[in-house]
PDB file of C-alpha atoms in Angstrom:
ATOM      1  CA  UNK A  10     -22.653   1.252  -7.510  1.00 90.00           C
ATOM      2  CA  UNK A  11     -22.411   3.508  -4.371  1.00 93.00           C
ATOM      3  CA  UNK A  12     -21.819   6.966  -4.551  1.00 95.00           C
ATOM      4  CA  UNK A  13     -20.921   9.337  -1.935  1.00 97.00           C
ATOM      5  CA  UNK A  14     -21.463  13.062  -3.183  1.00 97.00           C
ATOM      6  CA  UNK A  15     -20.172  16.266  -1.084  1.00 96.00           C
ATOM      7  CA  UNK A  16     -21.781  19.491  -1.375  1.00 96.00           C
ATOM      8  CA  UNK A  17     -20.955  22.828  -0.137  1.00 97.00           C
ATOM      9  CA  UNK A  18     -17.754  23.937   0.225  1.00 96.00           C
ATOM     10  CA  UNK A  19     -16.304  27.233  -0.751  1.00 97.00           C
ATOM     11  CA  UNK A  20     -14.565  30.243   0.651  1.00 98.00           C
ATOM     12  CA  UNK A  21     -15.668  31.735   3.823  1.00 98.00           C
ATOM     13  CA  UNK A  22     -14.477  34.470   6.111  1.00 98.00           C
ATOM     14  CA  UNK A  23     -12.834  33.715   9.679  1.00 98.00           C
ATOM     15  CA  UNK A  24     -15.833  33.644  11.713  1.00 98.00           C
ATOM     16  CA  UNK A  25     -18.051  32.532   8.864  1.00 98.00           C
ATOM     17  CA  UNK A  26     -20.447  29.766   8.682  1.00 98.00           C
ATOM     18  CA  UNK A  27     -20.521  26.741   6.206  1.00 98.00           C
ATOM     19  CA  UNK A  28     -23.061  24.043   5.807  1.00 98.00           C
ATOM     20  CA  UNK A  29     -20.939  20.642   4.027  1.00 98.00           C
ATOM     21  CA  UNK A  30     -23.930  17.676   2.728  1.00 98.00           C
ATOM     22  CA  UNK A  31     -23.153  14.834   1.459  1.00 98.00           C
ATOM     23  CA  UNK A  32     -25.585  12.009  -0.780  1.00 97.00           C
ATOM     24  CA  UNK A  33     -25.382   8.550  -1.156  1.00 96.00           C
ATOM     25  CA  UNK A  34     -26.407   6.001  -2.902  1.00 94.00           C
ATOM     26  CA  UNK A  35     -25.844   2.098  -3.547  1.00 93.00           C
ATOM     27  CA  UNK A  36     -26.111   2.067   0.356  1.00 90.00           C
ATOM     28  CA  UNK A  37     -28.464   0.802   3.395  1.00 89.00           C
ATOM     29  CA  UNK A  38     -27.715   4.304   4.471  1.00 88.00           C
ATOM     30  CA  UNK A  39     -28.988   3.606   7.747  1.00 92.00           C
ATOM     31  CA  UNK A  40     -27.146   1.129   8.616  1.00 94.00           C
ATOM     32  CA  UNK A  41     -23.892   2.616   8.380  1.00 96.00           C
ATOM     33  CA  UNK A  42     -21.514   5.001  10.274  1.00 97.00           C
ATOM     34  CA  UNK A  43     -21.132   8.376   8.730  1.00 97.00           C
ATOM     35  CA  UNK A  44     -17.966  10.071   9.047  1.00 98.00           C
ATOM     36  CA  UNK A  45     -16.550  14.015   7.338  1.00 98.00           C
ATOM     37  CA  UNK A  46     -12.730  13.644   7.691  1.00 98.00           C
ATOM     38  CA  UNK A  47     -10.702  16.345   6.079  1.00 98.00           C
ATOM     39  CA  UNK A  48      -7.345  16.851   5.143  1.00 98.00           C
ATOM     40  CA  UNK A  49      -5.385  19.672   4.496  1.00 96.00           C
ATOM     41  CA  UNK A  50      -1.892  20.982   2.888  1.00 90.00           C
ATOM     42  CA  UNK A  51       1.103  18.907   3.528  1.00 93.00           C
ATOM     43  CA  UNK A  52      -1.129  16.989   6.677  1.00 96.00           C
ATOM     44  CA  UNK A  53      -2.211  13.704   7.063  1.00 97.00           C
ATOM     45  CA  UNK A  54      -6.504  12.896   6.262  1.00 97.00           C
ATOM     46  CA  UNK A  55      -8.224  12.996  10.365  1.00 97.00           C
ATOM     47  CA  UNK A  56     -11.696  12.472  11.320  1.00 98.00           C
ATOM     48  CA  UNK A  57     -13.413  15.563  12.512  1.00 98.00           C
ATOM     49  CA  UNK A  58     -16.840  14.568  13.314  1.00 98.00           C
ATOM     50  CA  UNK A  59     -18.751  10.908  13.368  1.00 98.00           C
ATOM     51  CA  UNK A  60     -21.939   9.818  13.809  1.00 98.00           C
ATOM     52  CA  UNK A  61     -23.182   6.209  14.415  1.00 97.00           C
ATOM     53  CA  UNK A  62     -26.332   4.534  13.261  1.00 95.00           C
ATOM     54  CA  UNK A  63     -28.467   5.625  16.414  1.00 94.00           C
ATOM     55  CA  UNK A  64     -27.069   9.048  16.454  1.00 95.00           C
ATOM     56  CA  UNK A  65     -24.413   9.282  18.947  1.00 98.00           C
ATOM     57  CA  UNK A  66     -21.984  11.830  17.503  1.00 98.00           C
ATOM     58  CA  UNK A  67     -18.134  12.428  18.347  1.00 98.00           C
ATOM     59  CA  UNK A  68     -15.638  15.484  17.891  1.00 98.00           C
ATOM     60  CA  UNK A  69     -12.499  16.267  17.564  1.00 98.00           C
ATOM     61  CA  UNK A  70     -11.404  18.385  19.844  1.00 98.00           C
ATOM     62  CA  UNK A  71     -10.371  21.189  17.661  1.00 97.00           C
ATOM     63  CA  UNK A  72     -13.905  21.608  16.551  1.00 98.00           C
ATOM     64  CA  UNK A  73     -16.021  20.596  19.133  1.00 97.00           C
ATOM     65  CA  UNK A  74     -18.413  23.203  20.073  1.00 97.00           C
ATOM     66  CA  UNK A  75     -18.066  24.766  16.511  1.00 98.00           C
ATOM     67  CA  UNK A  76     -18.975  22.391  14.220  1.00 98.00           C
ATOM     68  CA  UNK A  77     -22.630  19.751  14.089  1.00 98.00           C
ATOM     69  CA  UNK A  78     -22.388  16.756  12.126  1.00 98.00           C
ATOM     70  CA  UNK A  79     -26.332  15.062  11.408  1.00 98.00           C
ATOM     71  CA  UNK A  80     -27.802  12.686   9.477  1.00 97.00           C
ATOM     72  CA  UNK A  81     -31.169  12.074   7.415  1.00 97.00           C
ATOM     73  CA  UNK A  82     -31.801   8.127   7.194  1.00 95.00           C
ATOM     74  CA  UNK A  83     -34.712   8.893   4.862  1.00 95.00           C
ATOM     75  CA  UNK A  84     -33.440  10.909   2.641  1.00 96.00           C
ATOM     76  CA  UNK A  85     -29.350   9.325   2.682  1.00 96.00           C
ATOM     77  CA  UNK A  86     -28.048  12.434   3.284  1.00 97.00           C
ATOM     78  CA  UNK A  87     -25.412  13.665   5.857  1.00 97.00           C
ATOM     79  CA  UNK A  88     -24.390  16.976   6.817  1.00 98.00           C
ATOM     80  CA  UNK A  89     -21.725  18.761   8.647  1.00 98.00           C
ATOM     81  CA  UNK A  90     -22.677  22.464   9.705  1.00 98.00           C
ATOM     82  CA  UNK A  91     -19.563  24.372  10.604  1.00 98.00           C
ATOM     83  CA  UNK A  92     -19.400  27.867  12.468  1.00 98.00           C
ATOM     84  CA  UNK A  93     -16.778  29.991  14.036  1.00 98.00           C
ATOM     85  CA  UNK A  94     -14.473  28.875  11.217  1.00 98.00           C
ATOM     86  CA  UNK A  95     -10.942  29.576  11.339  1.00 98.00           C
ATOM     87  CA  UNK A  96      -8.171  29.448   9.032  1.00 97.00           C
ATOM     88  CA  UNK A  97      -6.814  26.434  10.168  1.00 96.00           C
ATOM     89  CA  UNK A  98     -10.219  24.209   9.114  1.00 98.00           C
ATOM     90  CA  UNK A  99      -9.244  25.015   5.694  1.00 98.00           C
ATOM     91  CA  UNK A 100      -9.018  21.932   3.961  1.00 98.00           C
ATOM     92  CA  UNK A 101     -10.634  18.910   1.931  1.00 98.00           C
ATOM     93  CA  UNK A 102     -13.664  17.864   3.664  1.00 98.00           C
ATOM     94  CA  UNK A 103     -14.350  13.887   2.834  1.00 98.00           C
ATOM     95  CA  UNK A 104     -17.926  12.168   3.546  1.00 97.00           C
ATOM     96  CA  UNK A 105     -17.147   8.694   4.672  1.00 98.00           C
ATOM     97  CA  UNK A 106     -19.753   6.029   5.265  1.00 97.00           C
ATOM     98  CA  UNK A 107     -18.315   2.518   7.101  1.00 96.00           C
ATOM     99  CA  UNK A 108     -19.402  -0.554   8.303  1.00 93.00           C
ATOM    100  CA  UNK A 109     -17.479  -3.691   8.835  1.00 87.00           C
ATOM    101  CA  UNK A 110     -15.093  -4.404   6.252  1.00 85.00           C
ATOM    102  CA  UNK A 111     -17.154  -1.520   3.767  1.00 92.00           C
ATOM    103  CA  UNK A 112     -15.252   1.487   3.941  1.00 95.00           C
ATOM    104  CA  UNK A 113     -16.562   4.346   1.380  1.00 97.00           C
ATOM    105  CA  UNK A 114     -15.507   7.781   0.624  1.00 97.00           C
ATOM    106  CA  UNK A 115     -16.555  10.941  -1.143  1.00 97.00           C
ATOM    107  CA  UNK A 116     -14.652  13.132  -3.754  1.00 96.00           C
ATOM    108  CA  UNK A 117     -14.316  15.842  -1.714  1.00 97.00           C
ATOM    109  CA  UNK A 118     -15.371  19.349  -1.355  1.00 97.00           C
ATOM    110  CA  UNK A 119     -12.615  22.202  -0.452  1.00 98.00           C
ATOM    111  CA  UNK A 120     -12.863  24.954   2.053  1.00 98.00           C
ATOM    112  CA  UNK A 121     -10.863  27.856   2.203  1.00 98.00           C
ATOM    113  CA  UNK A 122     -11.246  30.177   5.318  1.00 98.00           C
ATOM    114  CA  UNK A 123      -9.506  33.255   4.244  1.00 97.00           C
ATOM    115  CA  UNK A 124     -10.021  37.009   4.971  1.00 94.00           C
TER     116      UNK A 124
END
């Protein structure tokens, strides 16, 4: 059975830092691409960060420079270290883990970024 777990969320100041993990299980870990997509009030789910299975990492836009997605092949864990939030990151925050026609997802952890 696989199992994608987030941890971390929570309510943070504008400006404030948050570190998002997420676990899996069931999985060849390694061999799949690792996504954190969130999605928040009233908006469609988007990708914010990605990284493949050799490391090469992608951005949006919106939080490029702010945000650092990595992974940990021995330990199946993926994280997504956020800085400089703002208000309009709050959202749900998704782990995602692909490959091929295997598409899995997380619960979901929320972040609020409120003063």
């Amino acid at each position: 059975q696989v199992q994608l777990v987030e941890s971390g969320g929570g309510l943070v100041h504008p400006g404030g830092s948050l570190r998002l993990s997420c676990a899996a299980s069931g999985i060849i870990f390694s061999s799949y691409i690792l996504g954190w997509y969130r999605q928040a009030p009233g908006k469609q789910r988007e990708l914010v960060a990605s990284i493949t299975q050799g490391g090469t990492t992608n951005y949006v836009d919106s939080v490029q420079g702010r945000f650092t997605i990595s992974r940990d092949n021995a330990k199946n864990t993926m994280s997504l270290q956020m800085n400089s939030l703002k208000a309009e990151d709050t959202a749900v925050y998704y782990c995602n883990a692909r490959q091929l026609l295997y598409t899995y997802w997380g619960q979901g952890t929320r972040v609020t970024v409120s003063s």
